[in-house]
Each structure stands twice: as C-alpha cells, then as structure tokens.
Amino acid sequence: MADHTDRTPHIPGQRQEPPADADHGQALDLPTAVPPLPSFDEPGGKARAAAVPAWWTNAWKAGGFLHARWEDLRRAPELGWHGMANWVKTALGLTGICVVLILLDGASDVLADALHRLVTAVPRVQVGTDTSTGIAAVVDQPIRSYIAAHTGTLPVSASTVYTVWQLTGLFGLVGGFLRSSGARLTWTAWGAASIAMVWSAAPADGRTIATGLAVLAWTAASALALRGLTLRPSLFIHNTAPGIEIRPEIHVPTAAPAVEAAPDNVHPLQR
C-alpha cells in the first residue's frame, strides 16, 4: 500500500506565518532564545543565499535575538550602570581592562627610559672636578670628591650615587614640608651624612669653614623640611578635683494640698 505522506522538507520563508505560541510570546514582550540557524544539508534544501536572509530577518523582528541585543545597547545610557544588561557590563569591563593594560605597557617603557635618563644625567664624578662655583662649591665639591673616592669598588658609578644622593635630599625636603614623618627622618639622616662627607673630604685648612657652611645651609633648609615641628614639651594636666555629677533633670514643684475648712455645724462641748 502506497504511503502518501508528504515528505517535502519544511523550510521557513520570509512570508511564512509564525506559530501561535511565538505570536503570544511577542505580544507579551518576553525574551526569546537564539533562533536555530538554518540547515544547509537537507535533501533538496534551498541555497545558502535564500536561507541566511530569512534567519537574519527573523532575528531582527520584535522579540528576536539581535533585536533584543540592540535594545540593550540603546537603553544602556538611560538605564545606567546598575540597570543595563549584564552582557553590556561585561563587554565594557573587558574593554576597560584591555585599555588599561595597553596604557600600562606603553607607560612602563616610558617611565623606565625616563628613570634611566634621570639617574645617568649627572656627569661622572671625578676627584677635584670643579663643576660648581661660589658658596655652593664649598659644600658640593667635598661631597663629590668623597663619593668619587669611595665608589671605585662598587658595582655602580659615582655619578649614579651622586644623583641618588641629590634625589634623596629632594625627597626629604619636599616630604618634610608636607609633614611626612618618614621624609623628615630621611632629611635628618641625609643632612648628617652630608655634613660628615664635607668634614671628611674638605681640605684641612678650610675644613672648619666648609663644615660650618654645610651645617648652616642644612639648618636653613630644615626650616622648610621641619616646619611645624616644635621642641616645646607637651604638658598633660590631670584634673584631680572631685567629680561633679550633673543630672539634666527637670523638677516641677508641686502645689501644697489645700487644707479643708472645718464645717460650721461642729461646736465644742460646753459644760
């Protein structure tokens, strides 16, 4: 007996009416799942050029997958961070992380190059090299000579040590001015080390004068680095007076009870 069942493959077209359930879901504006991609291996199926446009059209209809994603993007500015869709938050977060990583990668090279230039900016220190003039040379020259004479066996150049010494003093001065306790300790140690180097490397005939000028210069600069710091002892006064208890209570005086008058019909007994 012949089977007259229709075996023609069912391929949706652009004018095909959607099922009743789909119309009901779209009327309620419910989120829809991703529509299945058309199959191109069906026996006797249509060409790819006819099946893909049909899927694309259905996805952009009201309630379709692509239409819902576009609505999420369109409403994101007015909904704000807390109201936008989670996938939009994830995309924005990943984009921000990528931008930060790219900026850090470029900034790290720039900072490393700038730090290298800063450390090696000072010419190589040599004993007796006159690179400063005036009163500054009285303090600067002994320090440069001391650094150059004691860094020959170190794995770092004398110019680098001299630059670090200058940066340390600048850090102590600025940080101390901003009332940083650690920077003030650094400034104190830096000044003591500088005075010791001047005393050690200055010529014997002018050692006292050079050291005195170093002390005066460091003391004058300490007016900025140690501003607000006082040597006046703090007085703590303990009050030993007996405690006075204060109770914020309101006492309303009550009126005295009225005395009842004796009745007129009461008379004392008479003999």
Short mmCIF file of C-alpha atoms in Angstrom, two decimals:
data_model
loop_
_atom_site.label_atom_id
_atom_site.label_comp_id
_atom_site.label_asym_id
_atom_site.label_seq_id
_atom_site.Cartn_x
_atom_site.Cartn_y
_atom_site.Cartn_z
CA MET A 1 0.00 0.00 0.00
CA ALA A 2 1.49 3.30 -1.04
CA ASP A 3 2.40 5.85 1.59
CA HIS A 4 1.07 9.25 0.57
CA THR A 5 2.69 11.09 3.46
CA ASP A 6 4.17 14.40 2.39
CA ARG A 7 7.93 14.19 2.90
CA THR A 8 8.69 17.61 1.48
CA PRO A 9 11.18 19.39 3.84
CA HIS A 10 9.70 22.32 5.68
CA ILE A 11 11.89 25.41 5.15
CA PRO A 12 10.68 28.71 6.63
CA GLY A 13 10.32 31.56 4.20
CA GLN A 14 10.11 35.29 4.64
CA ARG A 15 6.31 35.33 4.29
CA GLN A 16 5.66 32.28 6.45
CA GLU A 17 3.32 32.98 9.37
CA PRO A 18 4.91 32.35 12.80
CA PRO A 19 3.31 29.79 15.11
CA ALA A 20 0.61 30.83 17.53
CA ASP A 21 2.95 30.37 20.54
CA ALA A 22 5.51 32.73 19.04
CA ASP A 23 2.85 35.40 18.48
CA HIS A 24 1.77 35.04 22.08
CA GLY A 25 5.37 35.46 23.35
CA GLN A 26 6.00 38.51 21.19
CA ALA A 27 2.76 40.08 22.37
CA LEU A 28 3.93 39.72 25.96
CA ASP A 29 7.40 41.11 25.03
CA LEU A 30 9.18 38.09 26.51
CA PRO A 31 12.92 37.45 25.82
CA THR A 32 13.41 34.87 23.13
CA ALA A 33 16.23 32.42 22.70
CA VAL A 34 18.65 32.45 19.79
CA PRO A 35 16.78 31.11 16.73
CA PRO A 36 18.38 28.00 15.24
CA LEU A 37 20.48 28.54 12.18
CA PRO A 38 19.04 27.08 9.00
CA SER A 39 20.32 23.71 7.89
CA PHE A 40 22.02 23.62 4.54
CA ASP A 41 22.42 19.84 4.29
CA GLU A 42 18.74 18.99 3.92
CA PRO A 43 17.94 16.85 0.93
CA GLY A 44 16.60 19.15 -1.66
CA GLY A 45 17.13 22.24 0.59
CA LYS A 46 17.35 25.74 -0.82
CA ALA A 47 20.58 27.53 -1.43
CA ARG A 48 22.50 29.38 1.27
CA ALA A 49 21.67 32.73 -0.28
CA ALA A 50 17.94 32.14 0.37
CA ALA A 51 18.19 30.60 3.89
CA VAL A 52 20.54 33.09 5.61
CA PRO A 53 18.48 36.23 4.79
CA ALA A 54 15.42 34.51 6.25
CA TRP A 55 17.23 33.83 9.55
CA TRP A 56 18.58 37.38 9.60
CA THR A 57 15.13 38.85 9.08
CA ASN A 58 13.56 36.76 11.85
CA ALA A 59 16.37 37.67 14.28
CA TRP A 60 15.72 41.40 13.75
CA LYS A 61 11.99 41.19 14.29
CA ALA A 62 10.46 42.45 17.53
CA GLY A 63 11.48 39.97 20.22
CA GLY A 64 14.23 38.43 18.08
CA PHE A 65 17.74 37.77 19.36
CA LEU A 66 19.53 40.58 17.51
CA HIS A 67 16.67 43.00 18.13
CA ALA A 68 16.82 42.32 21.89
CA ARG A 69 20.59 42.88 21.97
CA TRP A 70 20.19 46.16 20.08
CA GLU A 71 17.57 47.29 22.59
CA ASP A 72 20.02 46.52 25.43
CA LEU A 73 22.62 48.75 23.80
CA ARG A 74 20.16 51.53 23.01
CA ARG A 75 18.75 51.69 26.53
CA ALA A 76 22.11 51.33 28.32
CA PRO A 77 22.83 55.11 28.63
CA GLU A 78 19.45 55.87 30.21
CA LEU A 79 19.44 52.83 32.49
CA GLY A 80 22.90 53.50 33.90
CA TRP A 81 25.46 51.02 35.18
CA HIS A 82 23.12 49.27 37.61
CA GLY A 83 20.22 48.91 35.18
CA MET A 84 21.95 47.91 31.94
CA ALA A 85 22.20 44.31 30.78
CA ASN A 86 24.88 42.09 32.29
CA TRP A 87 26.49 41.30 28.94
CA VAL A 88 26.93 45.04 28.28
CA LYS A 89 28.63 45.44 31.68
CA THR A 90 30.94 42.52 30.89
CA ALA A 91 31.86 43.96 27.49
CA LEU A 92 32.58 47.40 28.94
CA GLY A 93 34.64 45.92 31.77
CA LEU A 94 36.77 43.81 29.43
CA THR A 95 37.27 46.80 27.14
CA GLY A 96 38.41 48.96 30.05
CA ILE A 97 40.84 46.30 31.27
CA CYS A 98 42.34 45.98 27.79
CA VAL A 99 42.78 49.77 27.51
CA VAL A 100 44.47 49.93 30.94
CA LEU A 101 46.84 47.09 30.04
CA ILE A 102 47.79 48.78 26.77
CA LEU A 103 48.42 52.09 28.54
CA LEU A 104 50.48 50.43 31.27
CA ASP A 105 52.54 48.56 28.71
CA GLY A 106 53.38 51.81 26.95
CA ALA A 107 53.86 53.79 30.17
CA SER A 108 56.25 51.24 31.67
CA ASP A 109 58.70 51.70 28.81
CA VAL A 110 58.45 55.49 29.05
CA LEU A 111 58.96 55.50 32.84
CA ALA A 112 61.90 53.12 32.65
CA ASP A 113 63.57 55.27 30.00
CA ALA A 114 62.91 58.48 31.98
CA LEU A 115 64.29 56.94 35.19
CA HIS A 116 67.42 55.76 33.34
CA ARG A 117 67.95 59.24 31.92
CA LEU A 118 67.43 60.83 35.32
CA VAL A 119 69.88 58.56 37.10
CA THR A 120 72.59 58.94 34.47
CA ALA A 121 72.00 62.65 33.81
CA VAL A 122 74.86 63.85 36.07
CA PRO A 123 78.32 63.60 34.51
CA ARG A 124 80.75 61.14 36.01
CA VAL A 125 82.12 62.47 39.28
CA GLN A 126 85.85 62.95 39.44
CA VAL A 127 88.01 63.99 42.37
CA GLY A 128 88.84 67.66 42.14
CA THR A 129 86.49 68.34 39.21
CA ASP A 130 85.16 71.86 39.54
CA THR A 131 81.55 71.76 38.38
CA SER A 132 80.08 74.27 40.82
CA THR A 133 81.05 77.80 41.74
CA GLY A 134 80.58 80.22 44.60
CA ILE A 135 79.46 79.23 48.07
CA ALA A 136 77.73 76.10 46.73
CA ALA A 137 81.12 74.74 45.66
CA VAL A 138 82.36 74.85 49.27
CA VAL A 139 79.77 72.19 50.18
CA ASP A 140 79.31 70.46 46.83
CA GLN A 141 82.94 69.81 45.95
CA PRO A 142 83.83 67.84 49.14
CA ILE A 143 80.71 65.70 48.69
CA ARG A 144 81.53 64.93 45.04
CA SER A 145 85.12 64.15 45.94
CA TYR A 146 84.09 61.85 48.81
CA ILE A 147 81.64 59.92 46.59
CA ALA A 148 84.19 59.57 43.77
CA ALA A 149 86.89 58.31 46.17
CA HIS A 150 84.70 55.66 47.83
CA THR A 151 82.76 54.16 44.89
CA GLY A 152 85.63 52.69 42.90
CA THR A 153 84.97 49.13 44.10
CA LEU A 154 81.16 49.35 43.93
CA PRO A 155 79.13 47.95 41.00
CA VAL A 156 77.63 51.40 40.44
CA SER A 157 79.14 54.55 39.03
CA ALA A 158 79.93 57.59 41.12
CA SER A 159 77.58 59.73 39.02
CA THR A 160 74.68 57.41 39.85
CA VAL A 161 75.44 57.58 43.58
CA TYR A 162 75.66 61.38 43.38
CA THR A 163 72.28 61.54 41.60
CA VAL A 164 70.68 59.27 44.21
CA TRP A 165 72.11 61.47 46.95
CA GLN A 166 70.53 64.54 45.35
CA LEU A 167 67.15 62.83 44.85
CA THR A 168 67.15 61.65 48.47
CA GLY A 169 67.69 65.19 49.72
CA LEU A 170 64.93 66.50 47.46
CA PHE A 171 62.56 63.80 48.71
CA GLY A 172 63.31 64.63 52.34
CA LEU A 173 62.83 68.36 51.75
CA VAL A 174 59.52 68.08 49.88
CA GLY A 175 58.14 65.28 52.04
CA GLY A 176 59.12 67.08 55.24
CA PHE A 177 57.39 70.22 54.02
CA LEU A 178 54.26 68.11 53.57
CA ARG A 179 54.60 66.96 57.22
CA SER A 180 55.61 63.36 56.45
CA SER A 181 57.34 61.73 59.43
CA GLY A 182 59.31 59.29 57.27
CA ALA A 183 60.50 62.08 54.98
CA ARG A 184 61.63 64.13 57.99
CA LEU A 185 63.66 61.19 59.29
CA THR A 186 65.20 60.83 55.83
CA TRP A 187 66.01 64.54 55.75
CA THR A 188 67.72 64.35 59.15
CA ALA A 189 69.84 61.34 58.16
CA TRP A 190 70.67 62.92 54.79
CA GLY A 191 71.84 66.14 56.42
CA ALA A 192 74.01 64.31 58.96
CA ALA A 193 75.63 62.20 56.20
CA SER A 194 76.25 65.27 54.04
CA ILE A 195 77.94 67.13 56.90
CA ALA A 196 80.10 64.08 57.64
CA MET A 197 81.21 63.86 53.99
CA VAL A 198 82.08 67.56 53.92
CA TRP A 199 84.15 67.20 57.09
CA SER A 200 85.97 64.16 55.71
CA ALA A 201 86.77 65.38 52.18
CA ALA A 202 87.24 69.13 52.65
CA PRO A 203 90.81 70.50 52.59
CA ALA A 204 92.45 70.54 56.01
CA ASP A 205 92.95 74.32 56.00
CA GLY A 206 89.29 75.11 55.27
CA ARG A 207 87.62 72.07 56.84
CA THR A 208 86.06 74.00 59.68
CA ILE A 209 84.66 76.73 57.43
CA ALA A 210 83.30 74.22 54.91
CA THR A 211 81.63 72.14 57.62
CA GLY A 212 80.14 75.24 59.24
CA LEU A 213 78.68 76.40 55.95
CA ALA A 214 77.20 72.91 55.39
CA VAL A 215 75.59 72.99 58.83
CA LEU A 216 74.17 76.47 58.22
CA ALA A 217 72.78 75.50 54.79
CA TRP A 218 71.19 72.32 56.13
CA THR A 219 69.72 74.20 59.13
CA ALA A 220 68.23 76.89 56.90
CA ALA A 221 66.65 74.30 54.63
CA SER A 222 65.31 72.49 57.72
CA ALA A 223 63.04 75.47 58.34
CA LEU A 224 61.01 74.19 55.41
CA ALA A 225 61.51 70.46 55.87
CA LEU A 226 60.69 70.51 59.59
CA ARG A 227 58.04 73.21 59.60
CA GLY A 228 55.52 72.87 62.38
CA LEU A 229 57.85 70.69 64.46
CA THR A 230 58.39 72.13 67.94
CA LEU A 231 60.74 71.19 70.75
CA ARG A 232 58.45 72.59 73.43
CA PRO A 233 57.43 69.80 75.80
CA SER A 234 53.80 68.93 75.96
CA LEU A 235 52.09 69.37 79.31
CA PHE A 236 49.42 66.93 80.35
CA ILE A 237 47.34 68.26 83.25
CA HIS A 238 45.23 65.71 85.08
CA ASN A 239 42.23 67.13 86.86
CA THR A 240 42.15 65.62 90.36
CA ALA A 241 39.14 67.62 91.55
CA PRO A 242 36.22 65.53 92.77
CA GLY A 243 33.80 64.71 90.06
CA ILE A 244 30.68 66.78 89.90
CA GLU A 245 27.63 64.85 88.86
CA ILE A 246 25.25 66.78 86.69
CA ARG A 247 21.83 65.40 86.05
CA PRO A 248 19.79 67.28 83.49
CA GLU A 249 16.50 66.62 85.16
CA ILE A 250 13.55 68.98 85.31
CA HIS A 251 11.80 69.20 88.70
CA VAL A 252 8.37 70.75 88.61
CA PRO A 253 7.32 71.97 92.08
CA THR A 254 4.01 70.59 93.13
CA ALA A 255 1.43 72.75 94.92
CA ALA A 256 0.74 72.00 98.59
CA PRO A 257 -2.54 70.22 99.17
CA ALA A 258 -5.34 72.57 100.19
CA VAL A 259 -6.47 72.36 103.84
CA GLU A 260 -10.13 71.61 104.13
CA ALA A 261 -12.07 74.13 106.24
CA ALA A 262 -13.89 72.81 109.30
CA PRO A 263 -17.66 72.58 108.86
CA ASP A 264 -19.76 75.26 110.65
CA ASN A 265 -22.06 72.76 112.32
CA VAL A 266 -19.37 71.41 114.61
CA HIS A 267 -19.26 73.13 118.01
CA PRO A 268 -17.19 72.24 121.09
CA LEU A 269 -18.90 70.79 124.08
CA GLN A 270 -19.83 73.24 126.78
CA ARG A 271 -20.12 72.42 130.47
#
